[in-house]
Amino acid sequence: MKWIKSLFICALLIVPSINVSWADNESYEKGMSLYNRGDWIGAISYFEKAAEEGVAEAQRRLGYILWKGGSDLTQAERWLRSAATANDSEGIIFYKSFLFEYSATELGRSEPVRNWLHQRADQEASSKFILAQTYEADDASTAVALYEELLTDRYVDAVRRLIRVYRYGELGQAVDLDRVEQLQGLLK
């Protein structure tokens, strides 16, 4: 029991000296103060400084502001990808939402975007689905193959997309109503 007390005292002495980057980042804190007051424009310069220093939360917030403000989607993608790559859980969610929205654009089909999605595709069905979307415009056969792979997970959005593909002959596929019927069976 005495060792637990000693361990607790040591922890109290050590923990305050640990440098938690986002909590100690003055730029981030100033940016958050402005952000929380609704001054997103004012927060940008502070978030940029903290983001450049590697603060994932600042990267996520900066990317979000640039995305929703529509001012610079290339930079929004960059910062959201940085936060997601740093395994910021909200950054991953925001980045995938961003990619879902822009997957059909040139930005969504860029090499850094596809590389990030390829890295996550085997772990997350949603990343594989978005990856498939990025291929629709320039490599339809890859898109269809990725959607077909998602059938093993019974990923509903992929099933629905393939139903449209085979019902209407999209993505270079022939109309195949028998395949449509099979796919509809997966939804039951």
Coordinates of N, CA and C in Angstrom, one line a residue:
M1 N 0.8 -1.2 0.0 CA 0.0 0.0 0.0 C 0.9 1.3 0.0
K2 N 2.0 1.2 0.7 CA 2.9 2.3 0.8 C 3.5 2.6 -0.6
W3 N 3.7 1.6 -1.4 CA 4.3 1.8 -2.7 C 3.3 2.5 -3.7
I4 N 2.0 2.3 -3.5 CA 1.0 2.9 -4.3 C 1.0 4.4 -4.0
K5 N 1.1 4.8 -2.7 CA 1.2 6.2 -2.3 C 2.4 6.8 -2.9
S6 N 3.6 6.1 -2.9 CA 4.8 6.7 -3.5 C 4.6 6.9 -5.0
L7 N 4.0 5.9 -5.6 CA 3.8 6.0 -7.1 C 2.9 7.2 -7.4
F8 N 1.9 7.4 -6.6 CA 0.9 8.5 -6.8 C 1.7 9.8 -6.6
I9 N 2.5 10.0 -5.6 CA 3.3 11.2 -5.4 C 4.2 11.4 -6.6
C10 N 4.9 10.4 -7.0 CA 5.8 10.5 -8.2 C 5.0 11.0 -9.4
A11 N 3.8 10.4 -9.6 CA 3.0 10.8 -10.8 C 2.6 12.3 -10.7
L12 N 2.3 12.8 -9.5 CA 1.9 14.2 -9.3 C 3.1 15.1 -9.7
L13 N 4.3 14.6 -9.4 CA 5.5 15.4 -9.7 C 5.9 15.4 -11.2
I14 N 5.6 14.2 -11.8 CA 6.1 14.1 -13.2 C 5.0 14.6 -14.2
V15 N 3.8 14.4 -14.0 CA 2.7 14.7 -15.0 C 2.7 16.2 -15.3
P16 N 2.8 17.1 -14.4 CA 2.8 18.5 -14.8 C 3.9 18.9 -15.7
S17 N 5.0 18.2 -15.7 CA 6.2 18.5 -16.5 C 6.1 17.9 -17.9
I18 N 5.1 17.1 -18.2 CA 4.9 16.5 -19.5 C 4.4 17.6 -20.4
N19 N 5.0 17.7 -21.6 CA 4.6 18.8 -22.5 C 3.5 18.2 -23.5
V20 N 2.3 18.6 -23.3 CA 1.2 18.2 -24.2 C 1.1 19.3 -25.2
S21 N 1.5 19.0 -26.5 CA 1.7 20.1 -27.5 C 0.5 21.0 -27.7
W22 N -0.7 20.4 -27.8 CA -1.8 21.3 -28.1 C -2.2 22.1 -26.9
A23 N -2.1 21.6 -25.7 CA -2.5 22.3 -24.5 C -1.6 23.5 -24.2
D24 N -0.3 23.3 -24.6 CA 0.7 24.3 -24.2 C 0.9 25.3 -25.4
N25 N 0.2 25.1 -26.5 CA 0.5 25.9 -27.7 C -0.3 27.2 -27.6
E26 N 0.4 28.3 -27.4 CA -0.2 29.6 -27.2 C -1.1 30.0 -28.4
S27 N -0.5 29.8 -29.6 CA -1.3 30.1 -30.8 C -2.6 29.4 -30.9
Y28 N -2.5 28.1 -30.6 CA -3.7 27.3 -30.7 C -4.8 27.8 -29.7
E29 N -4.3 28.1 -28.5 CA -5.2 28.6 -27.4 C -5.9 30.0 -27.8
K30 N -5.1 30.9 -28.4 CA -5.6 32.1 -28.9 C -6.6 31.9 -30.1
G31 N -6.2 31.0 -30.9 CA -7.1 30.6 -32.0 C -8.5 30.1 -31.5
M32 N -8.4 29.2 -30.5 CA -9.6 28.6 -29.9 C -10.5 29.7 -29.3
S33 N -9.9 30.6 -28.7 CA -10.6 31.7 -28.0 C -11.4 32.5 -29.1
L34 N -10.8 32.8 -30.2 CA -11.5 33.5 -31.3 C -12.5 32.6 -31.9
Y35 N -12.2 31.3 -32.1 CA -13.1 30.3 -32.8 C -14.3 30.2 -31.9
N36 N -14.2 30.1 -30.6 CA -15.3 29.9 -29.7 C -16.2 31.1 -29.7
R37 N -15.7 32.3 -30.0 CA -16.5 33.5 -30.0 C -17.1 33.7 -31.4
G38 N -16.8 32.7 -32.3 CA -17.4 32.8 -33.7 C -16.6 33.6 -34.6
D39 N -15.4 34.0 -34.2 CA -14.5 34.8 -35.1 C -13.6 33.8 -35.8
W40 N -14.1 33.1 -36.8 CA -13.3 32.1 -37.5 C -12.2 32.8 -38.4
I41 N -12.5 33.9 -38.9 CA -11.5 34.6 -39.7 C -10.3 35.0 -38.9
G42 N -10.6 35.5 -37.7 CA -9.5 35.9 -36.8 C -8.7 34.7 -36.3
A43 N -9.4 33.6 -36.2 CA -8.7 32.4 -35.6 C -7.8 31.7 -36.7
I44 N -8.0 32.0 -37.9 CA -7.2 31.4 -39.0 C -5.7 31.5 -38.8
S45 N -5.2 32.8 -38.6 CA -3.7 33.0 -38.5 C -3.1 32.3 -37.3
Y46 N -3.9 32.2 -36.2 CA -3.4 31.5 -35.0 C -3.4 30.0 -35.2
F47 N -4.4 29.4 -35.9 CA -4.5 28.0 -36.2 C -3.4 27.7 -37.2
E48 N -3.1 28.6 -38.2 CA -2.0 28.3 -39.2 C -0.7 28.1 -38.5
K49 N -0.4 29.0 -37.5 CA 0.9 28.9 -36.8 C 1.0 27.6 -36.0
A50 N -0.1 27.3 -35.3 CA -0.1 26.0 -34.5 C -0.1 24.8 -35.4
A51 N -0.8 24.9 -36.5 CA -0.8 23.8 -37.5 C 0.6 23.5 -38.1
E52 N 1.3 24.6 -38.4 CA 2.6 24.4 -38.9 C 3.5 23.8 -37.9
E53 N 3.2 24.0 -36.6 CA 4.0 23.4 -35.5 C 3.6 21.9 -35.2
G54 N 2.6 21.4 -36.0 CA 2.2 20.0 -35.9 C 1.1 19.7 -34.9
V55 N 0.4 20.8 -34.5 CA -0.8 20.6 -33.6 C -2.0 20.1 -34.4
A56 N -2.3 18.8 -34.2 CA -3.3 18.1 -35.0 C -4.7 18.8 -34.8
E57 N -5.0 19.2 -33.6 CA -6.3 19.9 -33.4 C -6.4 21.2 -34.2
A58 N -5.3 21.9 -34.3 CA -5.2 23.2 -35.0 C -5.3 22.8 -36.5
Q59 N -4.7 21.8 -37.0 CA -4.8 21.4 -38.4 C -6.2 21.0 -38.8
R60 N -6.9 20.3 -37.9 CA -8.3 20.0 -38.1 C -9.2 21.2 -38.2
R61 N -9.0 22.1 -37.2 CA -9.9 23.3 -37.2 C -9.6 24.2 -38.3
L62 N -8.3 24.4 -38.7 CA -8.0 25.2 -39.8 C -8.6 24.6 -41.1
G63 N -8.4 23.3 -41.3 CA -8.9 22.6 -42.5 C -10.4 22.8 -42.5
Y64 N -11.1 22.6 -41.4 CA -12.6 22.8 -41.3 C -13.0 24.2 -41.8
I65 N -12.3 25.2 -41.2 CA -12.7 26.6 -41.5 C -12.5 26.8 -43.0
L66 N -11.4 26.4 -43.6 CA -11.1 26.6 -45.0 C -12.1 25.8 -45.9
W67 N -12.5 24.6 -45.4 CA -13.5 23.8 -46.2 C -14.8 24.5 -46.1
K68 N -15.3 24.8 -45.0 CA -16.7 25.3 -44.8 C -16.8 26.7 -45.3
G69 N -15.7 27.4 -45.2 CA -15.7 28.8 -45.8 C -15.5 28.8 -47.3
G70 N -15.1 27.7 -47.8 CA -14.9 27.6 -49.3 C -13.8 28.4 -49.8
S71 N -12.9 29.0 -49.0 CA -11.9 29.9 -49.4 C -10.8 29.2 -50.1
D72 N -10.3 28.1 -49.7 CA -9.2 27.4 -50.3 C -9.3 25.9 -50.0
L73 N -9.9 25.2 -50.9 CA -10.2 23.8 -50.7 C -8.9 23.0 -50.8
T74 N -7.9 23.4 -51.5 CA -6.6 22.7 -51.6 C -6.0 22.7 -50.2
Q75 N -6.0 23.9 -49.6 CA -5.4 24.0 -48.3 C -6.2 23.3 -47.2
A76 N -7.5 23.3 -47.4 CA -8.4 22.6 -46.5 C -8.1 21.1 -46.5
E77 N -8.0 20.6 -47.8 CA -7.6 19.1 -47.9 C -6.3 18.9 -47.3
R78 N -5.3 19.7 -47.5 CA -4.0 19.5 -46.9 C -4.0 19.4 -45.4
W79 N -4.7 20.4 -44.7 CA -4.7 20.4 -43.3 C -5.6 19.3 -42.7
L80 N -6.7 19.0 -43.3 CA -7.5 17.9 -42.8 C -6.8 16.5 -43.0
R81 N -6.0 16.4 -44.1 CA -5.2 15.2 -44.2 C -4.1 15.1 -43.2
S82 N -3.5 16.2 -42.9 CA -2.5 16.2 -41.8 C -3.0 15.8 -40.5
A83 N -4.2 16.3 -40.1 CA -4.8 15.9 -38.9 C -5.2 14.5 -38.9
A84 N -5.7 14.0 -40.0 CA -6.1 12.6 -40.1 C -4.9 11.7 -40.0
T85 N -3.8 12.1 -40.7 CA -2.6 11.3 -40.7 C -2.0 11.2 -39.3
A86 N -2.2 12.3 -38.5 CA -1.7 12.3 -37.1 C -2.7 11.5 -36.2
N87 N -3.6 10.8 -36.8 CA -4.6 10.0 -36.0 C -5.5 10.8 -35.1
D88 N -5.7 12.0 -35.4 CA -6.7 12.8 -34.7 C -8.1 12.3 -35.1
S89 N -8.8 11.7 -34.1 CA -10.0 10.9 -34.4 C -11.1 11.8 -35.1
E90 N -11.3 13.0 -34.7 CA -12.2 13.9 -35.3 C -11.6 14.4 -36.7
G91 N -10.3 14.5 -36.8 CA -9.7 14.8 -38.1 C -9.9 13.8 -39.1
I92 N -9.9 12.5 -38.7 CA -10.2 11.4 -39.6 C -11.7 11.5 -40.1
I93 N -12.6 11.8 -39.2 CA -14.0 11.9 -39.6 C -14.2 13.1 -40.5
F94 N -13.6 14.2 -40.2 CA -13.8 15.4 -41.0 C -13.2 15.2 -42.4
Y95 N -12.0 14.6 -42.4 CA -11.3 14.4 -43.7 C -12.1 13.4 -44.6
K96 N -12.6 12.4 -44.0 CA -13.5 11.5 -44.8 C -14.7 12.1 -45.3
S97 N -15.3 13.0 -44.5 CA -16.5 13.8 -44.9 C -16.1 14.7 -46.1
F98 N -15.0 15.4 -45.9 CA -14.5 16.3 -47.0 C -14.3 15.5 -48.3
L99 N -13.7 14.3 -48.2 CA -13.4 13.5 -49.4 C -14.7 13.0 -50.0
F100 N -15.6 12.6 -49.1 CA -16.9 12.1 -49.6 C -17.6 13.2 -50.5
E101 N -17.5 14.5 -50.0 CA -18.1 15.6 -50.7 C -17.4 15.9 -52.0
Y102 N -16.0 15.8 -52.0 CA -15.2 16.2 -53.2 C -14.6 15.1 -53.9
S103 N -15.0 13.8 -53.7 CA -14.4 12.7 -54.4 C -14.5 12.7 -55.9
A104 N -15.5 13.4 -56.4 CA -15.7 13.4 -57.9 C -14.9 14.6 -58.5
T105 N -14.2 15.4 -57.7 CA -13.5 16.5 -58.3 C -12.0 16.2 -58.5
E106 N -11.4 17.0 -59.2 CA -9.9 16.8 -59.4 C -9.2 16.7 -58.1
L107 N -9.5 17.6 -57.2 CA -8.9 17.6 -55.8 C -9.1 16.2 -55.2
G108 N -10.3 15.7 -55.3 CA -10.6 14.4 -54.6 C -9.9 13.2 -55.3
R109 N -9.5 13.4 -56.5 CA -8.8 12.3 -57.3 C -7.3 12.5 -57.2
S110 N -6.8 13.4 -56.4 CA -5.3 13.7 -56.4 C -4.6 12.5 -55.8
E111 N -3.3 12.4 -56.1 CA -2.5 11.3 -55.6 C -2.4 11.3 -54.1
P112 N -2.2 12.4 -53.4 CA -2.2 12.3 -51.9 C -3.5 11.8 -51.3
V113 N -4.6 12.2 -51.9 CA -5.9 11.7 -51.4 C -6.0 10.2 -51.6
R114 N -5.7 9.8 -52.8 CA -5.8 8.3 -53.1 C -4.9 7.5 -52.2
N115 N -3.6 8.0 -52.1 CA -2.7 7.3 -51.2 C -3.2 7.1 -49.8
W116 N -3.7 8.2 -49.2 CA -4.3 8.2 -47.9 C -5.4 7.2 -47.8
L117 N -6.3 7.2 -48.8 CA -7.4 6.3 -48.8 C -7.0 4.8 -49.0
H118 N -6.0 4.6 -49.9 CA -5.5 3.2 -50.1 C -4.9 2.7 -48.7
Q119 N -4.3 3.5 -48.0 CA -3.7 3.1 -46.7 C -4.8 2.6 -45.7
R120 N -5.9 3.2 -45.8 CA -7.0 3.0 -44.8 C -8.0 2.0 -45.4
A121 N -8.0 1.7 -46.7 CA -9.1 1.0 -47.3 C -9.2 -0.4 -46.8
D122 N -8.2 -1.1 -46.4 CA -8.3 -2.4 -45.9 C -8.8 -2.5 -44.4
Q123 N -8.7 -1.3 -43.8 CA -9.2 -1.3 -42.4 C -10.6 -0.8 -42.2
E124 N -11.0 0.1 -43.2 CA -12.3 0.8 -43.0 C -13.1 0.7 -44.4
A125 N -14.2 0.2 -44.3 CA -15.1 0.1 -45.5 C -15.4 1.5 -46.0
S126 N -15.6 2.4 -45.1 CA -16.0 3.8 -45.6 C -14.9 4.4 -46.4
S127 N -13.6 4.1 -46.1 CA -12.5 4.7 -46.8 C -12.4 4.0 -48.2
K128 N -12.7 2.7 -48.3 CA -12.7 2.0 -49.5 C -13.8 2.5 -50.4
F129 N -15.0 2.8 -49.8 CA -16.1 3.3 -50.6 C -15.7 4.7 -51.2
I130 N -15.2 5.6 -50.4 CA -14.8 6.9 -50.9 C -13.7 6.7 -52.0
L131 N -12.7 5.8 -51.8 CA -11.7 5.5 -52.8 C -12.4 5.1 -54.1
A132 N -13.3 4.2 -54.0 CA -14.0 3.8 -55.3 C -14.7 5.0 -56.0
Q133 N -15.2 5.9 -55.2 CA -15.8 7.1 -55.8 C -14.8 8.0 -56.5
T134 N -13.6 8.0 -56.0 CA -12.6 8.8 -56.6 C -12.2 8.3 -58.0
Y135 N -12.4 7.0 -58.2 CA -12.0 6.3 -59.4 C -13.1 6.4 -60.5
E136 N -14.3 6.7 -60.1 CA -15.4 6.6 -61.1 C -15.1 7.4 -62.4
A137 N -14.6 8.6 -62.3 CA -14.4 9.4 -63.5 C -13.3 9.0 -64.4
D138 N -12.2 8.4 -63.8 CA -11.1 8.1 -64.7 C -10.6 6.7 -64.7
D139 N -11.2 5.8 -63.9 CA -10.9 4.4 -64.0 C -12.1 3.6 -63.4
A140 N -13.1 3.5 -64.3 CA -14.4 2.9 -63.9 C -14.3 1.5 -63.5
S141 N -13.4 0.7 -64.1 CA -13.2 -0.7 -63.8 C -12.7 -0.9 -62.4
T142 N -11.8 0.0 -61.9 CA -11.2 0.0 -60.6 C -12.3 0.3 -59.6
A143 N -13.1 1.3 -59.9 CA -14.3 1.7 -59.1 C -15.2 0.6 -58.9
V144 N -15.6 -0.1 -59.9 CA -16.5 -1.2 -59.8 C -15.9 -2.4 -59.0
A145 N -14.6 -2.6 -59.2 CA -13.9 -3.7 -58.5 C -13.9 -3.4 -57.0
L146 N -13.7 -2.1 -56.6 CA -13.7 -1.7 -55.2 C -15.1 -1.9 -54.6
Y147 N -16.1 -1.4 -55.4 CA -17.5 -1.6 -54.9 C -17.8 -3.1 -54.7
E148 N -17.4 -3.9 -55.6 CA -17.6 -5.4 -55.5 C -16.9 -5.9 -54.3
E149 N -15.7 -5.5 -54.0 CA -15.0 -6.0 -52.8 C -15.8 -5.6 -51.5
L150 N -16.5 -4.5 -51.5 CA -17.3 -4.1 -50.4 C -18.5 -5.0 -50.1
L151 N -18.9 -5.8 -51.1 CA -20.0 -6.6 -50.9 C -19.8 -7.7 -49.8
T152 N -18.5 -8.1 -49.7 CA -18.3 -9.1 -48.6 C -18.6 -8.5 -47.2
D153 N -18.5 -7.2 -47.1 CA -18.9 -6.5 -45.8 C -20.3 -6.1 -45.8
R154 N -21.0 -6.4 -46.9 CA -22.4 -6.0 -47.1 C -22.5 -4.5 -46.8
Y155 N -21.6 -3.7 -47.3 CA -21.6 -2.3 -47.2 C -22.7 -1.7 -48.0
V156 N -23.7 -1.2 -47.3 CA -25.0 -0.8 -48.0 C -24.8 0.2 -49.1
D157 N -24.0 1.2 -48.9 CA -23.8 2.2 -49.9 C -23.2 1.6 -51.2
A158 N -22.3 0.6 -51.0 CA -21.7 0.0 -52.2 C -22.8 -0.9 -52.9
V159 N -23.6 -1.6 -52.1 CA -24.7 -2.4 -52.7 C -25.6 -1.5 -53.5
R160 N -26.0 -0.4 -52.9 CA -26.9 0.6 -53.6 C -26.2 1.2 -54.9
R161 N -24.9 1.5 -54.8 CA -24.2 2.0 -56.0 C -24.2 1.0 -57.1
L162 N -23.9 -0.2 -56.7 CA -23.8 -1.3 -57.8 C -25.2 -1.6 -58.4
I163 N -26.2 -1.5 -57.6 CA -27.6 -1.6 -58.1 C -27.8 -0.6 -59.2
R164 N -27.4 0.7 -59.0 CA -27.6 1.7 -60.0 C -26.7 1.4 -61.2
V165 N -25.4 0.9 -61.0 CA -24.5 0.6 -62.0 C -25.1 -0.4 -63.0
Y166 N -25.6 -1.5 -62.4 CA -26.1 -2.6 -63.3 C -27.5 -2.3 -63.8
R167 N -28.3 -1.5 -63.1 CA -29.7 -1.2 -63.6 C -29.6 -0.3 -64.8
Y168 N -28.7 0.7 -64.7 CA -28.6 1.7 -65.8 C -27.4 1.6 -66.7
G169 N -26.6 0.6 -66.5 CA -25.4 0.5 -67.4 C -24.4 1.6 -67.1
E170 N -24.2 2.0 -65.9 CA -23.2 3.0 -65.6 C -21.8 2.4 -65.5
L171 N -20.8 3.3 -65.5 CA -19.4 2.9 -65.3 C -18.9 1.9 -66.3
G172 N -19.5 1.9 -67.5 CA -19.0 1.0 -68.5 C -19.6 -0.4 -68.4
Q173 N -20.5 -0.6 -67.4 CA -21.0 -2.0 -67.2 C -22.3 -2.1 -68.1
A174 N -22.5 -3.3 -68.5 CA -23.8 -3.6 -69.3 C -24.9 -3.7 -68.3
V175 N -26.1 -3.3 -68.8 CA -27.3 -3.5 -68.0 C -27.5 -5.0 -67.7
D176 N -27.6 -5.3 -66.4 CA -27.7 -6.7 -65.9 C -28.8 -6.8 -64.8
L177 N -30.0 -7.0 -65.2 CA -31.1 -7.0 -64.3 C -31.1 -8.2 -63.3
D178 N -30.5 -9.3 -63.8 CA -30.3 -10.5 -62.9 C -29.3 -10.1 -61.7
R179 N -28.3 -9.3 -62.1 CA -27.3 -8.9 -61.0 C -28.0 -7.9 -60.1
V180 N -28.8 -7.1 -60.6 CA -29.6 -6.1 -59.8 C -30.4 -6.9 -58.8
E181 N -31.1 -7.9 -59.2 CA -31.9 -8.7 -58.3 C -31.1 -9.4 -57.2
Q182 N -29.9 -9.9 -57.6 CA -29.0 -10.5 -56.6 C -28.6 -9.5 -55.6
L183 N -28.2 -8.3 -56.0 CA -27.8 -7.2 -55.2 C -28.9 -6.8 -54.2
Q184 N -30.1 -6.7 -54.8 CA -31.2 -6.3 -53.9 C -31.5 -7.3 -52.8
G185 N -31.2 -8.5 -53.1 CA -31.3 -9.6 -52.0 C -30.4 -9.3 -50.9
L186 N -29.2 -8.6 -51.1 CA -28.3 -8.3 -50.0 C -28.9 -7.3 -49.1
L187 N -29.8 -6.5 -49.6 CA -30.4 -5.4 -48.7 C -31.5 -5.9 -47.8
K188 N -32.0 -7.2 -48.0 CA -33.1 -7.7 -47.2 C -32.6 -8.3 -45.9

